[in-house]
Amino acid sequence: MNLTLADKVVYEEEIQKSRFIAKAAPVASEEEALAFLAENREPEATHNGYAYKIGLLYRFSDDGEPSGTAGKPILHAIEAQGLDRVAVLVVRYFGGVKLGAGGLVRAYGGVAAEALRRAPKVPLVERVELAFLVPFAEVGRVYALLEARALKAEETYTPEGVRFALLLPKPEREGFLRALLDATRGQVALE
């Protein structure tokens, strides 16, 4: 079973007078990963190496460090802990001592791995999209059902009624559909 992070985490370590700051977060999409990296990069730092993994999609960057010494070790730290849908940024402030390729690999990978070890983790639950159209007369019942299950849905008003779209954990889809049909007396058009 794959895991993801429950929340953001930051870990800092000094290695040979260089300051390394690892910042990690759960992400649901590439756009979310890129937004996390843009928000958390430190332009005044010497390097901002990163990696993210979302399913089969992964990207990494050495950000000016020698090829393969920052991004790949960060990605390896993510994969070694069985994590998915995770972005990790490691910021380096150069301290005057050159670490060499092996030292950089150990520093970037080690700081990223330690941040991920310290982070609270949760099982990764596959989500499925569900979209349906409900006549205006049944909208109140749908709101009550969504509120009772603490779900949020996108709403679009149409001449026939309201179209709802939401993401559900895959195992809960069938139970929600039964409850929806019961609550609306079958007045639902699934898409």
PDB file of N, CA, C and O in Angstrom, residues 132-145 164 176-190:
ATOM      1  N   PHE A 132     -23.318  14.210 -11.212  1.00  0.00           N
ATOM      2  CA  PHE A 132     -24.731  13.884 -11.371  1.00  0.00           C
ATOM      3  C   PHE A 132     -25.555  15.168 -11.421  1.00  0.00           C
ATOM      4  O   PHE A 132     -25.147  16.212 -10.933  1.00  0.00           O
ATOM      5  N   LEU A 133     -26.733  15.049 -12.039  1.00  0.00           N
ATOM      6  CA  LEU A 133     -27.656  16.176 -12.180  1.00  0.00           C
ATOM      7  C   LEU A 133     -28.890  15.880 -11.343  1.00  0.00           C
ATOM      8  O   LEU A 133     -29.437  14.774 -11.401  1.00  0.00           O
ATOM      9  N   VAL A 134     -29.315  16.875 -10.560  1.00  0.00           N
ATOM     10  CA  VAL A 134     -30.461  16.724  -9.673  1.00  0.00           C
ATOM     11  C   VAL A 134     -31.462  17.837  -9.978  1.00  0.00           C
ATOM     12  O   VAL A 134     -31.063  19.007 -10.113  1.00  0.00           O
ATOM     13  N   PRO A 135     -32.757  17.526 -10.064  1.00  0.00           N
ATOM     14  CA  PRO A 135     -33.760  18.581 -10.251  1.00  0.00           C
ATOM     15  C   PRO A 135     -33.743  19.548  -9.059  1.00  0.00           C
ATOM     16  O   PRO A 135     -33.398  19.160  -7.939  1.00  0.00           O
ATOM     17  N   PHE A 136     -34.153  20.778  -9.306  1.00  0.00           N
ATOM     18  CA  PHE A 136     -34.119  21.805  -8.252  1.00  0.00           C
ATOM     19  C   PHE A 136     -34.858  21.360  -6.993  1.00  0.00           C
ATOM     20  O   PHE A 136     -34.439  21.655  -5.879  1.00  0.00           O
ATOM     21  N   ALA A 137     -35.952  20.611  -7.138  1.00  0.00           N
ATOM     22  CA  ALA A 137     -36.752  20.191  -5.985  1.00  0.00           C
ATOM     23  C   ALA A 137     -35.974  19.268  -5.046  1.00  0.00           C
ATOM     24  O   ALA A 137     -36.306  19.155  -3.862  1.00  0.00           O
ATOM     25  N   GLU A 138     -34.921  18.608  -5.532  1.00  0.00           N
ATOM     26  CA  GLU A 138     -34.165  17.648  -4.718  1.00  0.00           C
ATOM     27  C   GLU A 138     -32.834  18.192  -4.207  1.00  0.00           C
ATOM     28  O   GLU A 138     -32.110  17.501  -3.498  1.00  0.00           O
ATOM     29  N   VAL A 139     -32.495  19.419  -4.555  1.00  0.00           N
ATOM     30  CA  VAL A 139     -31.188  19.985  -4.210  1.00  0.00           C
ATOM     31  C   VAL A 139     -30.966  20.044  -2.697  1.00  0.00           C
ATOM     32  O   VAL A 139     -29.875  19.729  -2.208  1.00  0.00           O
ATOM     33  N   GLY A 140     -31.967  20.407  -1.944  1.00  0.00           N
ATOM     34  CA  GLY A 140     -31.841  20.480  -0.482  1.00  0.00           C
ATOM     35  C   GLY A 140     -31.454  19.142   0.120  1.00  0.00           C
ATOM     36  O   GLY A 140     -30.653  19.069   1.048  1.00  0.00           O
ATOM     37  N   ARG A 141     -32.018  18.065  -0.419  1.00  0.00           N
ATOM     38  CA  ARG A 141     -31.692  16.723   0.080  1.00  0.00           C
ATOM     39  C   ARG A 141     -30.234  16.365  -0.226  1.00  0.00           C
ATOM     40  O   ARG A 141     -29.562  15.711   0.561  1.00  0.00           O
ATOM     41  N   VAL A 142     -29.743  16.805  -1.390  1.00  0.00           N
ATOM     42  CA  VAL A 142     -28.345  16.543  -1.749  1.00  0.00           C
ATOM     43  C   VAL A 142     -27.413  17.323  -0.817  1.00  0.00           C
ATOM     44  O   VAL A 142     -26.423  16.784  -0.327  1.00  0.00           O
ATOM     45  N   TYR A 143     -27.770  18.595  -0.538  1.00  0.00           N
ATOM     46  CA  TYR A 143     -26.964  19.380   0.399  1.00  0.00           C
ATOM     47  C   TYR A 143     -26.884  18.681   1.757  1.00  0.00           C
ATOM     48  O   TYR A 143     -25.817  18.619   2.377  1.00  0.00           O
ATOM     49  N   ALA A 144     -28.012  18.172   2.241  1.00  0.00           N
ATOM     50  CA  ALA A 144     -28.032  17.485   3.540  1.00  0.00           C
ATOM     51  C   ALA A 144     -27.145  16.245   3.510  1.00  0.00           C
ATOM     52  O   ALA A 144     -26.403  15.973   4.466  1.00  0.00           O
ATOM     53  N   LEU A 145     -27.201  15.486   2.423  1.00  0.00           N
ATOM     54  CA  LEU A 145     -26.376  14.287   2.288  1.00  0.00           C
ATOM     55  C   LEU A 145     -24.883  14.646   2.262  1.00  0.00           C
ATOM     56  O   LEU A 145     -24.064  14.015   2.935  1.00  0.00           O
ATOM     57  N   PHE A 164     -23.798  18.419  -9.808  1.00  0.00           N
ATOM     58  CA  PHE A 164     -22.804  18.296  -8.750  1.00  0.00           C
ATOM     59  C   PHE A 164     -21.652  17.436  -9.267  1.00  0.00           C
ATOM     60  O   PHE A 164     -21.883  16.442  -9.954  1.00  0.00           O
ATOM     61  N   PHE A 176     -22.289   5.780  -1.358  1.00  0.00           N
ATOM     62  CA  PHE A 176     -22.779   7.141  -1.565  1.00  0.00           C
ATOM     63  C   PHE A 176     -23.882   7.158  -2.626  1.00  0.00           C
ATOM     64  O   PHE A 176     -24.883   7.856  -2.474  1.00  0.00           O
ATOM     65  N   LEU A 177     -23.683   6.394  -3.712  1.00  0.00           N
ATOM     66  CA  LEU A 177     -24.709   6.353  -4.767  1.00  0.00           C
ATOM     67  C   LEU A 177     -26.040   5.832  -4.233  1.00  0.00           C
ATOM     68  O   LEU A 177     -27.093   6.381  -4.553  1.00  0.00           O
ATOM     69  N   ARG A 178     -26.003   4.777  -3.419  1.00  0.00           N
ATOM     70  CA  ARG A 178     -27.244   4.249  -2.826  1.00  0.00           C
ATOM     71  C   ARG A 178     -27.912   5.314  -1.963  1.00  0.00           C
ATOM     72  O   ARG A 178     -29.129   5.527  -2.047  1.00  0.00           O
ATOM     73  N   ALA A 179     -27.121   5.996  -1.129  1.00  0.00           N
ATOM     74  CA  ALA A 179     -27.678   7.040  -0.262  1.00  0.00           C
ATOM     75  C   ALA A 179     -28.239   8.193  -1.087  1.00  0.00           C
ATOM     76  O   ALA A 179     -29.289   8.756  -0.752  1.00  0.00           O
ATOM     77  N   LEU A 180     -27.572   8.538  -2.173  1.00  0.00           N
ATOM     78  CA  LEU A 180     -28.034   9.614  -3.047  1.00  0.00           C
ATOM     79  C   LEU A 180     -29.360   9.248  -3.698  1.00  0.00           C
ATOM     80  O   LEU A 180     -30.294  10.062  -3.734  1.00  0.00           O
ATOM     81  N   LEU A 181     -29.466   8.035  -4.219  1.00  0.00           N
ATOM     82  CA  LEU A 181     -30.715   7.590  -4.843  1.00  0.00           C
ATOM     83  C   LEU A 181     -31.852   7.543  -3.822  1.00  0.00           C
ATOM     84  O   LEU A 181     -32.981   7.939  -4.131  1.00  0.00           O
ATOM     85  N   ASP A 182     -31.558   7.080  -2.613  1.00  0.00           N
ATOM     86  CA  ASP A 182     -32.578   7.054  -1.556  1.00  0.00           C
ATOM     87  C   ASP A 182     -33.025   8.465  -1.189  1.00  0.00           C
ATOM     88  O   ASP A 182     -34.220   8.744  -1.070  1.00  0.00           O
ATOM     89  N   ALA A 183     -32.060   9.361  -0.990  1.00  0.00           N
ATOM     90  CA  ALA A 183     -32.373  10.727  -0.547  1.00  0.00           C
ATOM     91  C   ALA A 183     -33.187  11.498  -1.584  1.00  0.00           C
ATOM     92  O   ALA A 183     -34.045  12.311  -1.229  1.00  0.00           O
ATOM     93  N   THR A 184     -32.925  11.243  -2.856  1.00  0.00           N
ATOM     94  CA  THR A 184     -33.601  12.009  -3.918  1.00  0.00           C
ATOM     95  C   THR A 184     -34.741  11.218  -4.563  1.00  0.00           C
ATOM     96  O   THR A 184     -35.270  11.653  -5.592  1.00  0.00           O
ATOM     97  N   ARG A 185     -35.082  10.064  -3.997  1.00  0.00           N
ATOM     98  CA  ARG A 185     -36.148   9.206  -4.521  1.00  0.00           C
ATOM     99  C   ARG A 185     -35.891   8.847  -5.987  1.00  0.00           C
ATOM    100  O   ARG A 185     -36.788   8.831  -6.813  1.00  0.00           O
ATOM    101  N   GLY A 186     -34.612   8.618  -6.287  1.00  0.00           N
ATOM    102  CA  GLY A 186     -34.228   8.207  -7.647  1.00  0.00           C
ATOM    103  C   GLY A 186     -34.212   9.315  -8.683  1.00  0.00           C
ATOM    104  O   GLY A 186     -34.017   9.053  -9.867  1.00  0.00           O
ATOM    105  N   GLN A 187     -34.373  10.544  -8.265  1.00  0.00           N
ATOM    106  CA  GLN A 187     -34.419  11.694  -9.183  1.00  0.00           C
ATOM    107  C   GLN A 187     -33.011  12.217  -9.478  1.00  0.00           C
ATOM    108  O   GLN A 187     -32.732  13.395  -9.316  1.00  0.00           O
ATOM    109  N   VAL A 188     -32.138  11.327  -9.940  1.00  0.00           N
ATOM    110  CA  VAL A 188     -30.739  11.679 -10.203  1.00  0.00           C
ATOM    111  C   VAL A 188     -30.366  11.182 -11.582  1.00  0.00           C
ATOM    112  O   VAL A 188     -30.694  10.059 -11.951  1.00  0.00           O
ATOM    113  N   ALA A 189     -29.671  12.020 -12.338  1.00  0.00           N
ATOM    114  CA  ALA A 189     -29.126  11.608 -13.635  1.00  0.00           C
ATOM    115  C   ALA A 189     -27.611  11.540 -13.481  1.00  0.00           C
ATOM    116  O   ALA A 189     -26.954  12.580 -13.349  1.00  0.00           O
ATOM    117  N   LEU A 190     -27.054  10.330 -13.485  1.00  0.00           N
ATOM    118  CA  LEU A 190     -25.606  10.162 -13.367  1.00  0.00           C
ATOM    119  C   LEU A 190     -24.947  10.483 -14.696  1.00  0.00           C
ATOM    120  O   LEU A 190     -25.502  10.209 -15.757  1.00  0.00           O
TER     121      LEU A 190
END
